[in-house]
Amino acid sequence: MHVFANPARFLKIARPLTPWLGWGGGVLVAFALFMGLFVAPPDYLQGDSVRIIYLHVPAAWLGMAGWAGIAVASLMQIVWRHPLAAVAARAIAVPGAVFTFICLATGSLWGRPTWGTYWQWDGRMTSMLVLLFLYVGYIALGEADRERGGEGRITAIFGLVGAINLPVIHYSVLWWRTLHQGQSIGLTGSTIAAPMLWPLLVSALGFSLLFGAIVLMRMRAMLARQKVEARLRRAAA
Amino acid sequence: MKRKNQRLILLILAAVAVLAATLLAIWGLRDRASYFYAPGDLAGKPLPVDQAVRIGGMVKKGSVRHGKDGLTVDFVVRDETPSTIRVRFRKILPDLFQEDSGVVAEGRFQPDGLFVADEILAKHDENYMPPQLDAGKHEHKTGPVR
Amino acid sequence: MNRWAFVIAAYAVALLATLALIVWSYAAMRRAEREAEALRGRE
């Protein structure tokens, strides 16, 4: 990771990588969602409502992976004072929050025709809503700290502590009785039939690439702004 | 010791403390954070009558009886234990309600042990498959209630 | 057909949110990088 410690070297890789991730992800998502909407079979019980899964599961994955990324970057920021880690952590926060919101919204729209309710306070749904609130708090804290010219240490600690919610979300369906069903995809296999599973995996990959492109774009914007601010400060001195 | 290592050790200690606190909280919440009671939970220690609770489990096969008024439904909820709960409901059932499938009911126990539900939610399991694959597999949903 | 209404709503919400996020991030990046570029030109 220390290869990327230098922003100039990072930008040399990030600039050409951004369009590749963006277009690659866009094409994969378009293909996967077309398959999911029109080609994949309906479910034997849920019927066509099952098609929401092609959005819900990738969004849930990215909402959680996003905070895992924030936690790792925060650790690198605190322990090794890695100059790019703070930028990366802050760049992940907004897309992470948006995908967590998409996960909750699509889940709600799936729950109504399937369970018969938009929302219930069970362990899985509540812990996912907590993740959204953590993102909002993290973004607000980061902005406040930056305005005061802080180093983002408090924000990084918040990013690390918040990671405790990730195993809670993951295991909520095992620890507590929940309305939400158990895990369908594990390391050893899946309980989703193949014609539904592969569009789901392509969709998750596509959204992940898009997520990467968004994070890179936000990091580049922050680095450029930092450069401008540094120049102006130097010019004023 | 290098400053870098000091920071790392301090952080690991803090992480262990937060983890321990969270595990304690989860352990304490174990019963209360459950979204519903299963029949096996209530064996030998019934809930107070007329208290709003949620129960859940599988709809016992062959137990669904539709009343003459066309609205009242009676059925039995089971889990992997021998205990069962008799449930009565007087509204429109969700589409996915069916025998041998998961269900969560919100309502109150009557003194005679009958559970009168105000709301019924269908609980989906983790299996997703196209209709044609279902033909021979309809007996698969007999795992533990979650 | 009723279930399709929920499917369409879910796809609309998800795709609009994703698109808005991409457009916003891209516009912010272009603006910031252009400003940095302009400043370098002046020195």
Coordinates of C-alpha atoms in Angstrom, one line a residue:
Chain A
M1 CA 0.0 0.0 0.0
H2 CA 2.9 2.3 0.5
V3 CA 3.3 2.5 -3.2
F4 CA 0.3 4.8 -3.1
A5 CA 1.6 7.0 -0.2
N6 CA 2.7 9.6 -2.7
P7 CA -0.4 11.4 -4.2
A8 CA 1.4 12.1 -7.5
R9 CA 2.1 8.4 -8.0
F10 CA -1.5 7.6 -6.9
L11 CA -2.9 10.0 -9.5
K12 CA -0.8 8.5 -12.2
I13 CA -2.7 5.2 -11.7
A14 CA -6.0 6.7 -10.7
R15 CA -6.5 8.9 -13.8
P16 CA -6.5 6.1 -16.4
L17 CA -8.2 3.7 -14.0
T18 CA -11.3 5.9 -13.4
P19 CA -12.9 5.6 -16.9
W20 CA -12.1 1.9 -17.1
L21 CA -13.9 1.2 -13.8
G22 CA -16.7 3.6 -14.6
W23 CA -17.5 2.3 -18.1
G24 CA -16.8 -1.3 -17.2
G25 CA -19.1 -1.1 -14.2
G26 CA -21.8 0.7 -16.2
V27 CA -21.8 -2.0 -19.0
L28 CA -21.9 -4.9 -16.4
V29 CA -24.7 -3.3 -14.4
A30 CA -26.7 -2.5 -17.6
F31 CA -26.3 -6.1 -18.8
A32 CA -27.0 -7.7 -15.4
L33 CA -30.1 -5.6 -14.7
F34 CA -31.5 -6.3 -18.2
M35 CA -31.0 -10.1 -17.5
G36 CA -32.5 -9.7 -14.1
L37 CA -35.5 -7.8 -15.3
F38 CA -36.4 -9.6 -18.5
V39 CA -34.5 -12.9 -18.7
A40 CA -34.1 -14.4 -15.3
P41 CA -37.1 -16.5 -14.1
P42 CA -39.6 -15.3 -11.5
D43 CA -39.4 -17.0 -8.1
Y44 CA -41.7 -19.9 -7.3
L45 CA -43.2 -18.0 -4.3
Q46 CA -42.4 -14.3 -4.7
G47 CA -43.1 -14.1 -8.5
D48 CA -41.6 -11.1 -10.1
S49 CA -40.8 -9.3 -6.8
V50 CA -37.6 -11.4 -6.7
R51 CA -36.1 -9.1 -9.4
I52 CA -35.5 -6.5 -6.7
I53 CA -32.7 -8.7 -5.4
Y54 CA -30.4 -7.6 -8.3
L55 CA -30.3 -4.2 -6.7
H56 CA -30.8 -5.0 -3.0
V57 CA -28.0 -7.4 -2.5
P58 CA -25.2 -5.4 -4.4
A59 CA -26.3 -2.3 -2.5
A60 CA -26.2 -4.1 0.9
W61 CA -22.7 -5.5 0.0
L62 CA -21.4 -2.1 -1.0
G63 CA -22.9 -0.3 2.0
M64 CA -21.1 -2.7 4.3
A65 CA -17.9 -3.0 2.2
G66 CA -17.8 0.8 2.2
W67 CA -17.6 1.0 6.0
A68 CA -15.0 -1.8 6.0
G69 CA -13.0 0.3 3.6
I70 CA -13.4 3.4 5.9
A71 CA -12.2 1.3 8.9
V72 CA -9.1 0.0 7.1
A73 CA -8.2 3.5 5.8
S74 CA -8.8 5.0 9.3
L75 CA -6.5 2.4 10.8
M76 CA -3.8 3.3 8.2
Q77 CA -4.4 6.9 8.9
I78 CA -4.0 6.6 12.7
V79 CA -1.2 4.1 12.9
W80 CA 1.0 4.8 9.9
R81 CA -0.1 8.4 9.2
H82 CA -0.7 7.4 5.6
P83 CA -1.3 10.7 3.8
L84 CA -3.8 9.2 1.3
A85 CA -5.8 7.1 3.8
A86 CA -7.7 10.0 5.2
V87 CA -8.7 11.1 1.7
A88 CA -9.8 7.6 0.8
A89 CA -11.9 7.2 3.9
R90 CA -13.7 10.5 3.3
A91 CA -14.2 9.6 -0.4
I92 CA -15.9 6.4 0.5
A93 CA -18.4 7.9 3.0
V94 CA -21.0 9.5 0.6
P95 CA -21.2 6.6 -1.9
G96 CA -21.4 4.2 1.1
A97 CA -24.3 6.1 2.5
V98 CA -26.1 6.3 -0.8
F99 CA -25.8 2.5 -1.4
T100 CA -27.0 1.8 2.2
F101 CA -30.0 4.0 1.5
I102 CA -30.6 2.1 -1.8
C103 CA -30.4 -1.2 0.2
L104 CA -33.0 0.0 2.7
A105 CA -35.3 1.5 0.0
T106 CA -35.3 -1.5 -2.3
G107 CA -35.7 -3.8 0.7
S108 CA -38.7 -1.9 1.8
L109 CA -40.2 -2.1 -1.7
W110 CA -39.6 -5.8 -1.7
G111 CA -41.0 -6.4 1.8
R112 CA -44.4 -4.9 1.0
P113 CA -45.4 -7.5 -1.7
T114 CA -43.5 -10.3 0.0
W115 CA -43.9 -10.0 3.8
G116 CA -46.9 -7.7 3.7
T117 CA -45.1 -4.7 5.3
Y118 CA -42.7 -1.9 4.3
W119 CA -40.8 -1.9 7.5
Q120 CA -40.4 -3.8 10.8
W121 CA -37.9 -3.2 13.6
D122 CA -36.2 -6.6 13.4
G123 CA -32.5 -7.2 14.0
R124 CA -31.4 -7.0 10.4
M125 CA -33.3 -4.0 9.3
T126 CA -32.6 -2.0 12.5
S127 CA -28.8 -2.7 12.3
M128 CA -28.8 -1.6 8.6
L129 CA -30.6 1.6 9.5
V130 CA -28.0 2.1 12.2
L131 CA -25.3 1.8 9.5
L132 CA -27.0 4.6 7.5
F133 CA -27.0 6.8 10.6
L134 CA -23.4 6.0 11.2
Y135 CA -22.6 7.2 7.7
V136 CA -24.5 10.4 8.2
G137 CA -22.7 11.0 11.5
Y138 CA -19.3 10.2 9.9
I139 CA -19.9 12.7 7.0
A140 CA -21.0 15.4 9.4
L141 CA -18.1 14.8 11.7
G142 CA -15.6 14.8 8.9
E143 CA -17.0 18.1 7.5
A144 CA -17.0 19.8 10.9
D145 CA -13.4 18.7 11.5
R146 CA -12.2 19.8 8.1
E147 CA -13.8 23.3 8.5
R148 CA -11.9 23.7 11.8
G149 CA -8.7 22.6 10.0
G150 CA -8.3 19.4 12.0
E151 CA -6.4 16.3 11.0
G152 CA -9.4 14.1 11.0
R153 CA -8.2 12.0 13.9
I154 CA -11.6 12.0 15.7
T155 CA -13.3 11.1 12.4
A156 CA -10.9 8.2 11.9
I157 CA -11.6 6.8 15.4
F158 CA -15.3 7.1 14.7
G159 CA -14.7 5.1 11.5
L160 CA -13.0 2.4 13.4
V161 CA -15.5 2.1 16.3
G162 CA -18.4 2.1 13.8
A163 CA -17.0 -1.1 12.2
I164 CA -18.4 -3.0 15.2
N165 CA -21.8 -2.7 13.5
L166 CA -20.7 -4.8 10.5
P167 CA -20.6 -8.2 12.2
V168 CA -23.8 -7.2 14.0
I169 CA -25.6 -6.7 10.6
H170 CA -24.0 -9.9 9.2
Y171 CA -24.9 -12.2 12.1
S172 CA -28.2 -10.5 13.1
V173 CA -30.2 -13.2 11.2
L174 CA -28.4 -15.9 13.2
W175 CA -28.2 -14.3 16.7
W176 CA -31.8 -13.1 16.9
R177 CA -35.0 -14.3 15.3
T178 CA -35.7 -11.9 12.5
L179 CA -38.3 -11.3 9.9
H180 CA -35.5 -11.1 7.3
Q181 CA -34.5 -14.4 5.9
G182 CA -31.1 -16.1 6.6
Q183 CA -28.1 -15.9 4.5
S184 CA -28.4 -17.2 0.9
I185 CA -24.9 -17.0 -0.4
G186 CA -22.0 -18.5 1.6
L187 CA -18.5 -19.6 1.0
T188 CA -19.7 -23.2 0.5
G189 CA -22.6 -22.5 -1.9
S190 CA -25.9 -20.8 -2.3
T191 CA -29.6 -21.4 -2.0
I192 CA -30.3 -19.3 -5.0
A193 CA -31.0 -21.2 -8.2
A194 CA -28.3 -20.7 -10.9
P195 CA -30.3 -18.7 -13.5
M196 CA -31.0 -16.1 -10.7
L197 CA -27.6 -16.3 -9.1
W198 CA -25.3 -15.4 -11.9
P199 CA -27.1 -12.1 -12.9
L200 CA -26.9 -11.3 -9.2
L201 CA -23.1 -11.8 -9.1
V202 CA -22.6 -9.9 -12.3
S203 CA -24.7 -7.0 -10.9
A204 CA -22.6 -7.1 -7.7
L205 CA -19.4 -7.0 -9.6
G206 CA -20.7 -4.1 -11.9
F207 CA -21.9 -2.0 -9.0
S208 CA -18.6 -2.6 -7.2
L209 CA -16.6 -1.3 -10.2
L210 CA -18.9 1.7 -10.3
F211 CA -18.3 2.2 -6.6
G212 CA -14.6 2.2 -7.2
A213 CA -14.9 4.7 -10.0
I214 CA -17.0 7.0 -7.8
V215 CA -14.4 6.8 -4.9
L216 CA -11.6 7.5 -7.3
M217 CA -13.4 10.6 -8.7
R218 CA -14.1 11.9 -5.2
M219 CA -10.4 11.3 -4.2
R220 CA -9.2 13.1 -7.3
A221 CA -11.5 16.0 -6.5
M222 CA -10.3 16.2 -2.9
L223 CA -6.6 16.1 -3.9
A224 CA -7.1 18.8 -6.6
R225 CA -8.9 21.0 -4.0
Q226 CA -6.1 20.4 -1.5
K227 CA -3.6 21.5 -4.1
V228 CA -5.5 24.7 -4.9
E229 CA -5.8 25.5 -1.1
A230 CA -2.0 24.9 -0.6
R231 CA -1.2 27.1 -3.6
L232 CA -3.5 29.9 -2.4
R233 CA -2.0 29.7 1.1
R234 CA 1.5 29.9 -0.3
A235 CA 0.5 32.9 -2.5
A236 CA -1.0 34.7 0.5
A237 CA 2.1 34.2 2.7
Chain B
M1 CA 9.5 1.3 21.2
K2 CA 8.7 3.1 18.0
R3 CA 5.8 5.6 18.1
K4 CA 4.1 3.7 15.3
N5 CA 4.0 0.5 17.3
Q6 CA 2.8 2.3 20.4
R7 CA -0.1 3.7 18.4
L8 CA -0.9 0.2 17.0
I9 CA -0.9 -1.4 20.4
L10 CA -3.1 1.3 21.9
L11 CA -5.5 0.9 19.1
I12 CA -5.6 -2.9 19.5
L13 CA -6.4 -2.5 23.2
A14 CA -9.2 0.0 22.4
A15 CA -10.6 -2.3 19.8
V16 CA -10.6 -5.3 22.3
A17 CA -12.5 -3.1 24.8
V18 CA -15.1 -2.0 22.3
L19 CA -15.5 -5.5 21.1
A20 CA -16.0 -6.8 24.6
A21 CA -18.6 -4.1 25.4
T22 CA -20.5 -4.9 22.2
L23 CA -20.5 -8.7 22.9
L24 CA -21.8 -8.0 26.4
A25 CA -24.6 -5.8 24.9
I26 CA -25.5 -8.4 22.3
W27 CA -25.6 -11.1 25.0
G28 CA -27.8 -9.0 27.1
L29 CA -30.1 -8.3 24.2
R30 CA -30.3 -11.9 23.2
D31 CA -33.8 -12.4 24.3
R32 CA -35.2 -8.9 23.9
A33 CA -33.9 -8.3 20.4
S34 CA -35.6 -11.3 19.0
Y35 CA -38.3 -10.2 16.7
F36 CA -40.8 -13.0 17.7
Y37 CA -41.3 -15.9 20.0
A38 CA -41.3 -19.5 18.6
P39 CA -43.6 -22.1 20.0
G40 CA -40.7 -23.9 21.7
D41 CA -39.8 -20.7 23.7
L42 CA -43.2 -20.6 25.3
A43 CA -43.3 -24.3 26.4
G44 CA -43.8 -24.4 30.1
K45 CA -43.5 -20.6 30.5
P46 CA -46.5 -19.0 28.8
L47 CA -46.7 -15.3 28.1
P48 CA -49.1 -13.1 30.1
V49 CA -52.6 -13.1 28.6
D50 CA -53.6 -9.9 26.7
Q51 CA -50.1 -8.6 26.2
A52 CA -49.2 -7.6 22.6
V53 CA -46.5 -9.9 21.3
R54 CA -45.2 -11.5 18.1
I55 CA -45.0 -15.2 17.6
G56 CA -43.6 -17.0 14.6
G57 CA -42.7 -20.3 13.0
M58 CA -44.0 -22.6 10.3
V59 CA -47.6 -22.9 9.4
K60 CA -48.4 -26.6 10.2
K61 CA -49.3 -28.6 7.1
G62 CA -53.0 -29.3 6.9
S63 CA -53.9 -27.1 9.8
V64 CA -55.3 -24.1 7.9
R65 CA -59.2 -23.9 8.3
H66 CA -61.2 -21.1 6.7
G67 CA -64.3 -20.0 8.7
K68 CA -67.8 -19.9 7.3
D69 CA -67.8 -16.1 7.3
G70 CA -65.1 -16.2 4.6
L71 CA -62.7 -14.1 6.6
T72 CA -61.7 -16.0 9.8
V73 CA -58.7 -18.2 9.4
D74 CA -57.5 -20.7 12.0
F75 CA -54.1 -22.4 11.8
V76 CA -51.4 -23.9 13.9
V77 CA -47.8 -22.6 14.1
R78 CA -45.1 -25.1 14.8
D79 CA -41.3 -25.1 15.1
E80 CA -38.7 -27.9 15.4
T81 CA -39.9 -28.7 19.0
P82 CA -43.2 -30.6 19.8
S83 CA -44.9 -27.3 21.0
T84 CA -47.4 -25.6 18.8
I85 CA -49.6 -22.4 19.0
R86 CA -53.1 -22.2 17.7
V87 CA -53.7 -18.9 15.8
R88 CA -56.9 -17.1 14.7
F89 CA -56.9 -14.2 12.3
R90 CA -59.8 -12.2 10.9
K91 CA -58.3 -10.1 8.1
I92 CA -56.9 -10.6 4.6
L93 CA -53.8 -12.9 4.6
P94 CA -50.7 -11.8 2.7
D95 CA -50.2 -13.4 -0.7
L96 CA -47.3 -15.5 0.4
F97 CA -49.1 -17.1 3.3
Q98 CA -49.2 -20.8 2.8
E99 CA -48.9 -24.1 4.6
D100 CA -45.5 -25.3 5.6
S101 CA -44.1 -21.8 5.1
G102 CA -42.8 -19.2 7.5
V103 CA -45.2 -16.8 9.3
V104 CA -45.0 -14.1 11.9
A105 CA -48.1 -13.1 13.8
E106 CA -48.7 -10.0 16.0
G107 CA -51.4 -10.2 18.5
R108 CA -52.5 -11.4 22.0
F109 CA -52.9 -14.7 23.8
Q110 CA -56.4 -15.6 25.1
P111 CA -56.8 -17.3 28.5
D112 CA -57.4 -20.6 26.7
G113 CA -54.1 -20.5 24.9
L114 CA -55.5 -19.3 21.5
F115 CA -53.4 -16.6 19.9
V116 CA -55.6 -13.9 18.2
A117 CA -53.6 -12.1 15.6
D118 CA -54.1 -8.4 14.5
E119 CA -51.4 -8.7 11.8
I120 CA -49.9 -11.6 9.9
L121 CA -46.6 -11.3 8.0
A122 CA -45.3 -14.0 5.6
K123 CA -41.7 -14.9 6.4
H124 CA -39.7 -15.8 3.4
D125 CA -36.8 -18.3 3.6
E126 CA -33.4 -18.1 2.0
N127 CA -34.3 -20.3 -1.0
Y128 CA -34.8 -18.6 -4.4
M129 CA -35.8 -20.7 -7.4
P130 CA -37.8 -20.7 -10.6
P131 CA -41.3 -22.3 -10.4
Q132 CA -40.4 -25.4 -12.5
L133 CA -37.7 -26.4 -10.0
D134 CA -40.2 -26.3 -7.2
A135 CA -42.3 -29.3 -8.5
G136 CA -40.4 -32.0 -6.6
K137 CA -38.9 -29.9 -3.8
H138 CA -41.9 -28.6 -2.0
E139 CA -41.0 -30.6 1.1
H140 CA -37.7 -28.9 1.7
K141 CA -38.7 -26.2 4.2
T142 CA -38.5 -28.1 7.4
G143 CA -35.3 -26.7 8.8
P144 CA -35.1 -25.0 12.2
V145 CA -37.2 -21.8 12.7
R146 CA -35.1 -18.6 12.5
Chain C
M1 CA -48.9 -7.0 -12.6
N2 CA -49.2 -5.4 -9.1
R3 CA -45.8 -6.8 -8.1
W4 CA -44.2 -5.1 -11.2
A5 CA -45.2 -1.7 -9.7
F6 CA -42.9 -2.4 -6.7
V7 CA -40.1 -3.7 -9.0
I8 CA -40.3 -0.6 -11.2
A9 CA -40.3 1.7 -8.2
A10 CA -37.2 -0.1 -6.7
Y11 CA -35.3 0.2 -10.0
A12 CA -36.2 3.8 -10.4
V13 CA -35.1 4.7 -6.9
A14 CA -31.8 2.8 -7.2
L15 CA -30.9 3.9 -10.7
L16 CA -31.7 7.6 -10.1
A17 CA -29.7 7.6 -6.9
T18 CA -26.7 5.9 -8.5
L19 CA -26.8 8.2 -11.6
A20 CA -27.1 11.3 -9.5
L21 CA -24.1 10.2 -7.4
I22 CA -22.0 9.6 -10.5
V23 CA -22.9 12.9 -12.2
W24 CA -22.3 14.9 -9.0
S25 CA -18.9 13.2 -8.3
Y26 CA -17.8 13.6 -11.9
A27 CA -18.8 17.3 -12.1
A28 CA -17.0 18.0 -8.7
M29 CA -13.9 16.2 -9.9
R30 CA -13.8 18.1 -13.3
R31 CA -14.3 21.5 -11.6
A32 CA -11.6 20.9 -8.9
E33 CA -9.1 19.5 -11.4
R34 CA -9.7 22.4 -13.8
E35 CA -9.1 24.9 -11.0
A36 CA -5.9 23.2 -10.0
E37 CA -4.8 23.2 -13.6
A38 CA -5.6 26.9 -14.0
L39 CA -3.6 27.8 -10.9
R40 CA -0.6 25.9 -12.2
G41 CA -0.7 27.9 -15.5
R42 CA -0.5 31.2 -13.6
E43 CA 2.7 30.4 -11.8

